[in-house]
mmCIF file of C-alpha atoms and ligand atoms in Angstrom:
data_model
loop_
_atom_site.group_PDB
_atom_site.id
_atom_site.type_symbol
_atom_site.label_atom_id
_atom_site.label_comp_id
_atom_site.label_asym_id
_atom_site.label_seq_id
_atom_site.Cartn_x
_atom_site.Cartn_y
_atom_site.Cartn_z
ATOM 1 C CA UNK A 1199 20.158 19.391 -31.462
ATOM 2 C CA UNK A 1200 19.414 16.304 -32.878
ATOM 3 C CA UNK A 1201 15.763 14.694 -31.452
ATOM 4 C CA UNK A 1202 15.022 10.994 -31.216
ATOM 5 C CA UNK A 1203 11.579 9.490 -30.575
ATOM 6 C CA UNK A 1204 12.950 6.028 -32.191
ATOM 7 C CA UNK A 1205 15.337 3.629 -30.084
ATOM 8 C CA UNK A 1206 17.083 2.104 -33.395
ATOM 9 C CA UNK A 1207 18.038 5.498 -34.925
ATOM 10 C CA UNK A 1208 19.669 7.240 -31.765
ATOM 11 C CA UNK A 1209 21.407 3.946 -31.259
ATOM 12 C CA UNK A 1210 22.930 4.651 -34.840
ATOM 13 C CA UNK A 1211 23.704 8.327 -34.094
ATOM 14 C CA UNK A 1212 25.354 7.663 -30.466
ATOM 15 C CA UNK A 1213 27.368 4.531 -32.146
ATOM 16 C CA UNK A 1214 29.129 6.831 -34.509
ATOM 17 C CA UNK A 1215 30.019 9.292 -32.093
ATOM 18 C CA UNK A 1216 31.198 6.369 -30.011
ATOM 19 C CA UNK A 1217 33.633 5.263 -32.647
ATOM 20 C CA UNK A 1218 34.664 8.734 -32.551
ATOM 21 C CA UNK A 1219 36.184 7.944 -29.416
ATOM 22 C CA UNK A 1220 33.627 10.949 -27.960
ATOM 23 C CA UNK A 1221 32.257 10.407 -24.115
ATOM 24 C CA UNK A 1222 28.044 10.650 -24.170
ATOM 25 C CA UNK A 1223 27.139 12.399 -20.541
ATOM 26 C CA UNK A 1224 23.256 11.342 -19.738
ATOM 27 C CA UNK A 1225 20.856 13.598 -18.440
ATOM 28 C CA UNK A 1226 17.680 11.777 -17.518
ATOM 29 C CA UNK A 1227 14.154 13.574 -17.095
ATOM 30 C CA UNK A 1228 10.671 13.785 -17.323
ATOM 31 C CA UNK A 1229 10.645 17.435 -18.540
ATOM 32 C CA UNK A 1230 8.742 20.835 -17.550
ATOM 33 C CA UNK A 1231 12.429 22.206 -17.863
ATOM 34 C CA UNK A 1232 13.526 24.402 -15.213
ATOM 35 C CA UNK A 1233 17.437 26.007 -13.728
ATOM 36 C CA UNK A 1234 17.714 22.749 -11.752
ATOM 37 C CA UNK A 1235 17.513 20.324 -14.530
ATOM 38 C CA UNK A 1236 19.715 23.184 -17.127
ATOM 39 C CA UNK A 1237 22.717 22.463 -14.061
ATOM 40 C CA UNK A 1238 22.900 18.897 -14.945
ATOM 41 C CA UNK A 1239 23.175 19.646 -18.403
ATOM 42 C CA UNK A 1240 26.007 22.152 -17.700
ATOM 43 C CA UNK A 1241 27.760 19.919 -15.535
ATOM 44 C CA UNK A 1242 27.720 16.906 -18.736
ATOM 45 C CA UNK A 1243 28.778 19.383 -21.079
ATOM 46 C CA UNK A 1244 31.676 20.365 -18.496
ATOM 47 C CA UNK A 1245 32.694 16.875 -18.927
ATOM 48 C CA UNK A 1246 31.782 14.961 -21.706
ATOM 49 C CA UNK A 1247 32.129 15.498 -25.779
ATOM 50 C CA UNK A 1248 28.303 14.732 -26.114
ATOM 51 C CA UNK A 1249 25.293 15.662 -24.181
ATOM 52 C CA UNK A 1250 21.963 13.185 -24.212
ATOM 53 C CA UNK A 1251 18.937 14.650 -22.580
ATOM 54 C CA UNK A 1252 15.699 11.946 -22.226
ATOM 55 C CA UNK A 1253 12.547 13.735 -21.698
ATOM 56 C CA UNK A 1254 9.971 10.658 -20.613
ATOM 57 C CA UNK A 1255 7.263 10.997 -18.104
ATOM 58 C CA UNK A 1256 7.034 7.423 -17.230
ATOM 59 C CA UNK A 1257 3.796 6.126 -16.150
ATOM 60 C CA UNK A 1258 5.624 2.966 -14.059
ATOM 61 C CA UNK A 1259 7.083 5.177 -11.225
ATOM 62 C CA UNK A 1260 3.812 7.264 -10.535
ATOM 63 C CA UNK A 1261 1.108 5.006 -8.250
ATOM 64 C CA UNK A 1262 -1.237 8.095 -8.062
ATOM 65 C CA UNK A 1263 -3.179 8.166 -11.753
ATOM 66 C CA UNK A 1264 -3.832 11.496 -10.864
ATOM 67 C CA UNK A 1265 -0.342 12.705 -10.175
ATOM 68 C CA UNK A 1266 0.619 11.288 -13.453
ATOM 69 C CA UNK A 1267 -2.210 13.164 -15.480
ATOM 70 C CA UNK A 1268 -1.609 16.524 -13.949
ATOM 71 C CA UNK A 1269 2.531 15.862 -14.339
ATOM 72 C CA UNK A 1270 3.495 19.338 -16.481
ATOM 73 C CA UNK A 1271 4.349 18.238 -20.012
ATOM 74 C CA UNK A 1272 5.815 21.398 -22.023
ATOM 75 C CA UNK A 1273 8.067 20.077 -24.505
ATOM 76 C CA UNK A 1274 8.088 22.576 -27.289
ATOM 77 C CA UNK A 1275 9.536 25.056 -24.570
ATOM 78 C CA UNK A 1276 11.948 22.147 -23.316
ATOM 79 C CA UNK A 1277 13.119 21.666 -26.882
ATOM 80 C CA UNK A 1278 13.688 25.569 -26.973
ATOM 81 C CA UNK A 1279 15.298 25.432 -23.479
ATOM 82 C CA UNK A 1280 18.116 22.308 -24.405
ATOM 83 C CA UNK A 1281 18.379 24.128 -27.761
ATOM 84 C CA UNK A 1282 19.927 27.191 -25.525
ATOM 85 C CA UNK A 1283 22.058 24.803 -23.098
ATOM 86 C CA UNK A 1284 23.358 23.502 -26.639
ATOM 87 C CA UNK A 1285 22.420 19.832 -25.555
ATOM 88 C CA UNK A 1286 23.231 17.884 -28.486
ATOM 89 C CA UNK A 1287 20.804 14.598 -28.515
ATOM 90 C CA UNK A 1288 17.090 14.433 -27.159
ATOM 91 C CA UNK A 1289 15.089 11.320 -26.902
ATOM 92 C CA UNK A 1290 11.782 11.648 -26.143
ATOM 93 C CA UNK A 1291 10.018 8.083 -26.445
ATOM 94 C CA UNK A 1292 6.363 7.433 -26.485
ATOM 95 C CA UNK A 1293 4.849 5.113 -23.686
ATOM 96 C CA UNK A 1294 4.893 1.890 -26.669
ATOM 97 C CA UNK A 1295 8.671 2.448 -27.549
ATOM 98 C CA UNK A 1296 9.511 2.016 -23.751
ATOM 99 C CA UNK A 1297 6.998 -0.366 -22.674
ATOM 100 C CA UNK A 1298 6.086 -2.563 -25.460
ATOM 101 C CA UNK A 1299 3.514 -4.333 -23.573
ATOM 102 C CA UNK A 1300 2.420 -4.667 -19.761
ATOM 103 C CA UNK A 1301 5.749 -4.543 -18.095
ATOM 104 C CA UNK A 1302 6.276 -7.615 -15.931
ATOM 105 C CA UNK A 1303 9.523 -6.539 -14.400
ATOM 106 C CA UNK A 1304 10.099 -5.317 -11.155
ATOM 107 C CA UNK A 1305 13.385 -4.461 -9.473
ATOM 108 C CA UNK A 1306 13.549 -4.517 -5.399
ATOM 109 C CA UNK A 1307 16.130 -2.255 -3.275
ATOM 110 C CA UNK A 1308 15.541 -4.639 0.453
ATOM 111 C CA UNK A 1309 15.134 -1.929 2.770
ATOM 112 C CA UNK A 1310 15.957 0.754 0.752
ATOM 113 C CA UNK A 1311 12.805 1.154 -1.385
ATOM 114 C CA UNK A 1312 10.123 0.872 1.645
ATOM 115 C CA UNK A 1313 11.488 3.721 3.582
ATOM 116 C CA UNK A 1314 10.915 7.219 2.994
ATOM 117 C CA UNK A 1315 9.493 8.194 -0.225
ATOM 118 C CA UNK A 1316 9.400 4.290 -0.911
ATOM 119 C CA UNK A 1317 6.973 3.742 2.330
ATOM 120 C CA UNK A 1318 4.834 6.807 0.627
ATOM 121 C CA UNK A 1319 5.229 5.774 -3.045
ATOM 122 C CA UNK A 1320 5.059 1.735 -3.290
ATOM 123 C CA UNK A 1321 6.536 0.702 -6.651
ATOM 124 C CA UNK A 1322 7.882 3.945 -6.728
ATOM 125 C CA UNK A 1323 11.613 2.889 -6.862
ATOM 126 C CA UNK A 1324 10.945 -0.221 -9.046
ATOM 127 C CA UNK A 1325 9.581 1.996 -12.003
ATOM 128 C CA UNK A 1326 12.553 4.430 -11.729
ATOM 129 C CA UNK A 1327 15.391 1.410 -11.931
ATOM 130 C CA UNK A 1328 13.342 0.065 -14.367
ATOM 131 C CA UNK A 1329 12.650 2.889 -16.861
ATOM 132 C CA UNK A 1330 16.500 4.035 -15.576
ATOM 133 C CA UNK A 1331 18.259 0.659 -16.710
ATOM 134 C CA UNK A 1332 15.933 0.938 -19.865
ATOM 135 C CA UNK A 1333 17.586 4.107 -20.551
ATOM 136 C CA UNK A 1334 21.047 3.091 -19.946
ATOM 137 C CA UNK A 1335 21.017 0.350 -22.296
ATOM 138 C CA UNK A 1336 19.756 2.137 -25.105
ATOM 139 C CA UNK A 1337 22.250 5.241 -24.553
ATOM 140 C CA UNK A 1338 24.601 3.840 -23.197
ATOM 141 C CA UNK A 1339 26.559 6.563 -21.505
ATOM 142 C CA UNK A 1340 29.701 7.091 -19.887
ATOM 143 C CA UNK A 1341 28.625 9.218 -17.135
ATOM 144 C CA UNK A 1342 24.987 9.732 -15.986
ATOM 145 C CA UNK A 1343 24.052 12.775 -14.035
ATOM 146 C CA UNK A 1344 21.192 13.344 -11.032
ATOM 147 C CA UNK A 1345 20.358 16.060 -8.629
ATOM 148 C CA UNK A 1346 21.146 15.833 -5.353
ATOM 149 C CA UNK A 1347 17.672 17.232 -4.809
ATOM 150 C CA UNK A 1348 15.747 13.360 -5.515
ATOM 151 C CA UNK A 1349 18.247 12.272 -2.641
ATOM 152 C CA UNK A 1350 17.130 8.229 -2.297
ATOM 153 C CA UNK A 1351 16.828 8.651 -6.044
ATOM 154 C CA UNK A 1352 20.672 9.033 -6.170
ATOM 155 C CA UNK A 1353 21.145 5.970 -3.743
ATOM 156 C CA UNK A 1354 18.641 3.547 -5.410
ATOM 157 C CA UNK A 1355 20.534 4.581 -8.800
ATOM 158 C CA UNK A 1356 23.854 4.195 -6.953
ATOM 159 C CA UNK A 1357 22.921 0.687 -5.994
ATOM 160 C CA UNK A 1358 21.498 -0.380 -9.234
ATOM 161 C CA UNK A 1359 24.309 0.431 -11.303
ATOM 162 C CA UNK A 1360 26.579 -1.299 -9.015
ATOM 163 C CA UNK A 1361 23.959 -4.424 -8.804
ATOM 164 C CA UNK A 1362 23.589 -4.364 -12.695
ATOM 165 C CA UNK A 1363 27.676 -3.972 -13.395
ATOM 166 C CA UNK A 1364 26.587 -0.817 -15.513
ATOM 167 C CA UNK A 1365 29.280 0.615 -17.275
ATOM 168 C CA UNK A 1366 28.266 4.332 -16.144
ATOM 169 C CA UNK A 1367 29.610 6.429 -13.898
ATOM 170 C CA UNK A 1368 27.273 8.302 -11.485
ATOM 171 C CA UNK A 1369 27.649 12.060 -11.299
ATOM 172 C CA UNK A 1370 25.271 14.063 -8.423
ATOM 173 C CA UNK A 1371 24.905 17.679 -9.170
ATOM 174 C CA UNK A 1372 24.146 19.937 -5.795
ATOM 175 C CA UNK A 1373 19.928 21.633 -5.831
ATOM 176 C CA UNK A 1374 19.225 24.439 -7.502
ATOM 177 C CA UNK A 1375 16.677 26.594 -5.237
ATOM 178 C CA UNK A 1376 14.770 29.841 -5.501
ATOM 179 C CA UNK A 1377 16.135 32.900 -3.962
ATOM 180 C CA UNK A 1378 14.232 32.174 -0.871
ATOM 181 C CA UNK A 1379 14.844 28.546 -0.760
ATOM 182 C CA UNK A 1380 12.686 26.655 -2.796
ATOM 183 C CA UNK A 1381 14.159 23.862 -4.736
ATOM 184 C CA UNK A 1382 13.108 24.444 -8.398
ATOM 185 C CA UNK A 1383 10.739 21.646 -8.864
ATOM 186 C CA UNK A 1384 8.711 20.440 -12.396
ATOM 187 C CA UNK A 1385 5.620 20.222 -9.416
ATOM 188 C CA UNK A 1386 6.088 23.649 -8.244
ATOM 189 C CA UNK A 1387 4.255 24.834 -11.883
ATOM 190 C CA UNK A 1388 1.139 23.361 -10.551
ATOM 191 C CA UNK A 1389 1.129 25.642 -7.612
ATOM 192 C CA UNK A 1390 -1.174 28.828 -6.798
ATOM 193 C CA UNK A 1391 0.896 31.828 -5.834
ATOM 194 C CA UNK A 1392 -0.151 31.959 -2.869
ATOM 195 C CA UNK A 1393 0.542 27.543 -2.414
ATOM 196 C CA UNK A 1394 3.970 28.665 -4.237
ATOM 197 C CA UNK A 1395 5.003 31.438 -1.286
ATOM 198 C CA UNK A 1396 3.664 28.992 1.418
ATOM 199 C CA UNK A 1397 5.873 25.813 0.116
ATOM 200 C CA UNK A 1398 8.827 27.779 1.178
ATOM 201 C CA UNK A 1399 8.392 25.971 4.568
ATOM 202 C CA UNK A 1400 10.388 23.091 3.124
ATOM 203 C CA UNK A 1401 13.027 24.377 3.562
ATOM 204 C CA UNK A 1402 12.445 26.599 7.058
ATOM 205 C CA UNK A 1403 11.603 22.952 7.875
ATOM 206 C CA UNK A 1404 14.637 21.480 6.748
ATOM 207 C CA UNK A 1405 17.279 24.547 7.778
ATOM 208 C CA UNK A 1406 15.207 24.503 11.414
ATOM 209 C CA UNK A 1407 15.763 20.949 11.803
ATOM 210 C CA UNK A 1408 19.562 21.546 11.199
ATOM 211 C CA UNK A 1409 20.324 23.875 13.930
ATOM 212 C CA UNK A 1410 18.135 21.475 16.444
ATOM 213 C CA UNK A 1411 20.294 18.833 15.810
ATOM 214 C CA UNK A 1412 23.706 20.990 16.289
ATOM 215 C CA UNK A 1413 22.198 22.223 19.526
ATOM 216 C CA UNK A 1414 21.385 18.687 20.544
ATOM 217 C CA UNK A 1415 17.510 18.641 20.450
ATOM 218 C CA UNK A 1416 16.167 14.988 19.591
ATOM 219 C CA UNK A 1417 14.491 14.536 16.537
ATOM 220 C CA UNK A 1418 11.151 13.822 17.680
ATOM 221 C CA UNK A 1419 10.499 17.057 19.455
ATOM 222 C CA UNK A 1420 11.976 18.822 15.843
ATOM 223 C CA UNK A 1421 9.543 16.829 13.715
ATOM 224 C CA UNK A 1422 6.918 18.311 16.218
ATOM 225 C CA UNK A 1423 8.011 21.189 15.728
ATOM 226 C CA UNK A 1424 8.549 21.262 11.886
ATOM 227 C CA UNK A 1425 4.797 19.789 11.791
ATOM 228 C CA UNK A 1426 3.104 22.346 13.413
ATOM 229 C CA UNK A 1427 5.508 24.909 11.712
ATOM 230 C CA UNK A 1428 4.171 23.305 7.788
ATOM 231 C CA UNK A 1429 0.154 23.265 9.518
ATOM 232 C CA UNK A 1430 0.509 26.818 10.320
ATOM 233 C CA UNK A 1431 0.867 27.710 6.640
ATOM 234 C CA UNK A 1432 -1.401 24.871 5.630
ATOM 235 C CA UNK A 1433 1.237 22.651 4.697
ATOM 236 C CA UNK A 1434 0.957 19.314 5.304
ATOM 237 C CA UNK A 1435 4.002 17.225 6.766
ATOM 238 C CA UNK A 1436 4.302 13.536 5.146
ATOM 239 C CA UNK A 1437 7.540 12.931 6.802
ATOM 240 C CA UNK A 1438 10.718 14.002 8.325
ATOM 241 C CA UNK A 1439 13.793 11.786 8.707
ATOM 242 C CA UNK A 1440 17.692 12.151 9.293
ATOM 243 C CA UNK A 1441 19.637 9.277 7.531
ATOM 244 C CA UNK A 1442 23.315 8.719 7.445
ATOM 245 C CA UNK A 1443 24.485 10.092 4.050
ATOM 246 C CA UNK A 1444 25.947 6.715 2.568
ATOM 247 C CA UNK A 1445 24.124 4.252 4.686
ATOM 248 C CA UNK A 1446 20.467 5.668 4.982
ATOM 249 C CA UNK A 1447 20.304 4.458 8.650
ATOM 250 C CA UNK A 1448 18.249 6.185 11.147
ATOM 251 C CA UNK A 1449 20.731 9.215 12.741
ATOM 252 C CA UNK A 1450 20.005 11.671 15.544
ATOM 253 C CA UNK A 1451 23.644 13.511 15.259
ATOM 254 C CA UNK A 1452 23.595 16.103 12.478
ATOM 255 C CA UNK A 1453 27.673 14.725 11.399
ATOM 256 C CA UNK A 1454 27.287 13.750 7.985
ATOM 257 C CA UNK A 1455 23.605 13.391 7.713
ATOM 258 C CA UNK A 1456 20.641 14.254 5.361
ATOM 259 C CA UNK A 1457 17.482 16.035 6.088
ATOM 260 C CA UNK A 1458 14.247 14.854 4.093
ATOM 261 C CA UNK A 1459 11.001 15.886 4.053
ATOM 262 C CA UNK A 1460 7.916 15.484 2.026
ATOM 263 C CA UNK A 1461 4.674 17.691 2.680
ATOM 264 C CA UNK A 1462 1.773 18.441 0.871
ATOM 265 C CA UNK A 1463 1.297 22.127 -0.269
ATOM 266 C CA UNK A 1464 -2.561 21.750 -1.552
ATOM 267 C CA UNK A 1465 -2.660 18.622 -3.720
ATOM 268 C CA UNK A 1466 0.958 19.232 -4.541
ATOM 269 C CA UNK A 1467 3.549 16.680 -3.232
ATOM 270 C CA UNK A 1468 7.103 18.436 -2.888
ATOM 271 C CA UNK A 1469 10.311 17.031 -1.186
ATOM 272 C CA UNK A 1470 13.224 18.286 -0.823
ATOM 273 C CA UNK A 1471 16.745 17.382 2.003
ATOM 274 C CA UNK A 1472 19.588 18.925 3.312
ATOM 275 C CA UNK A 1473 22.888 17.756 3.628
ATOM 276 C CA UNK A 1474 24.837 18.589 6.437
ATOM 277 C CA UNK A 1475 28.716 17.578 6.347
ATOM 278 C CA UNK A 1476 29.673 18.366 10.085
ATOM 279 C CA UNK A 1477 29.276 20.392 12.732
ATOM 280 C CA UNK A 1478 32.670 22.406 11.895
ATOM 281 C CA UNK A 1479 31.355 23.244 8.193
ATOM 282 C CA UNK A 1480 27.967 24.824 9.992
ATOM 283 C CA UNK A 1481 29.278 26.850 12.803
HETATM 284 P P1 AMP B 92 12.824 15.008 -12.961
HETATM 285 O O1 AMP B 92 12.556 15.632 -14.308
HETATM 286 O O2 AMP B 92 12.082 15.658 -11.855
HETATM 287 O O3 AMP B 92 12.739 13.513 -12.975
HETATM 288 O O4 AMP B 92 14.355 15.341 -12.656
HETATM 289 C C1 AMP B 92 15.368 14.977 -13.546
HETATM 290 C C2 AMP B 92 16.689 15.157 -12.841
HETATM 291 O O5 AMP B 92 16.844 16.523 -12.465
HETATM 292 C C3 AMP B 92 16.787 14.320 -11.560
HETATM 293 O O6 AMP B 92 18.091 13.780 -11.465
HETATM 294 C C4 AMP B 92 16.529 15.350 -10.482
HETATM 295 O O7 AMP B 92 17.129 15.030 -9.240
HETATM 296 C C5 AMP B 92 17.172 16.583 -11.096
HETATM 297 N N1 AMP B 92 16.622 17.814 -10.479
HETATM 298 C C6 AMP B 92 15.326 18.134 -10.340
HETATM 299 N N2 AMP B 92 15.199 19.309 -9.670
HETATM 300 C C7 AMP B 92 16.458 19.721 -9.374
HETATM 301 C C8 AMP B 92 17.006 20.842 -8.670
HETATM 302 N N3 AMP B 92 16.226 21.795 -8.140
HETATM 303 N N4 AMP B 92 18.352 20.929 -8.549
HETATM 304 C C9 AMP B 92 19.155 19.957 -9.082
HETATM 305 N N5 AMP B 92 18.694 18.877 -9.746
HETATM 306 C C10 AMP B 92 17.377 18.752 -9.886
#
């Protein structure tokens, strides 16, 4: 595997294979390596000549100071972990090659980026499609790849690309979870064992909510429900929505919705969603 920290020398290597007339799949991260993130290198090398990974924790999309200092960094085991997945290019940037000074540029989604995690996270969106358009430029790829597990993620980068006339085609790769239903997060690391077992209530949250809506129960009394279900284990409930799939509206039928939630399991954030096609698919 070839590893960049330099913008000017990976733009050298990539141009060659380029020329070559070989298609670069992206794989965009912020490291602590786990199954989840290893899927959406599979899926590139599935489909493309040449696999870029980008392993950046970047400070612009974090408004907690504290989040951002505890974020897991273990890059000699991601290196080791990409080296196995035969990923062919790293880049791993410091802070001053991706933000040469105070970055004045925001990027705003209307609606989009003050709902949901955006209400939670201000600025949150803006420092992804920032650091995100960053990335494309200086990789330039033919197809990018995100899980479906950062669900708004997918539509702010949807919508960006489109905005921006980005020559990339978006790829969404389905979550990877535990065997008892835990999406594989970088954040689960920082939990106790004990915070680890209880964060399973995610996604009892998430596959509760589901059958409420195909029996017809409103939202509101499910969110009650979910709530006190998360307090019970100590787990504390930022939010529970259902949004149409493609539109993000507010829905109350389960056809072709998503689940999301976001709770607190000690001072870790998780989220996680469900997807539910129709009511045919789940009976
Ligand atoms: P992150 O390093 O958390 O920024 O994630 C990098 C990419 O991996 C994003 O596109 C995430 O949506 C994706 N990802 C993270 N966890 C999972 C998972 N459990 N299953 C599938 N994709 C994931």
């Amino acid at each position: 595997m070839h590893i960049f920290k330099e913008i000017a020398p990976l733009r050298d290597h990539l141009k060659s294979l380029r020329s070559g007339q070989s298609s670069i799949g992206f794989v965009p991260t912020m490291g602590a390596l786990h199954k989840g993130h290893l899927g959406l290198i599979n899926a590139s090398k599935n489909h493309n000549d040449i696999t870029v990974c980008s392993i950046y924790v970047n400070p612009t999309q974090f408004g907690n100071p504290e989040d951002l200092a505890k974020y897991p960094r273990t890059l000699e085991q991601d290196i080791d972990l990409l080296e196995q997945a035969s990923c062919d290019v790293l880049f791993c940037p410091s802070n001053t090659v991706m933000y040469h000074r105070a970055e004045p540029l925001t990027i705003s989604f209307d609606k989009l980026d003050r709902i949901l995690e955006g209400e939670f996270r201000p600025g949150h969106f803006s420092g992804v499609a920032v650091v995100v358009s960053k990335l494309f430029n200086i990789v330039q790829p033919d197809i990018a790849y995100f899980g479906q597990k950062d669900y708004q993620q997918v539509m702010i980068i949807s919508k960006l690309i489109e905005a921006m006339k980005f020559n990339v085609q978006l790829h969404v790769v389905p979550t990877v979870r535990e065997h008892d239903g835990l999406a594989l997060s970088s954040r689960n690391q920082r939990l106790s064992v004990d915070e680890r077992n209880r964060a399973t209530v995610l996604y009892q949250g998430l596959r509760a909510t589901q059958q409420g809506l195909i029996q017809g129960l409103p939202l509101s009394e499910l969110r009650t429900r979910v709530a006190a279900l998360c307090d019970s284990k100590g787990v504390r409930m930022e939010y529970l929505e259902v949004v149409d799939q493609d539109t993000f509206e507010v829905k109350e039928s389960p056809t072709r919705a998503v689940i999301l939630i976001a709770a607190y399991v000690g001072n870790v954030r998780l989220i996680d969603n469900l997807v539910v096609e129709s009511q045919d698919e789940i009976a």
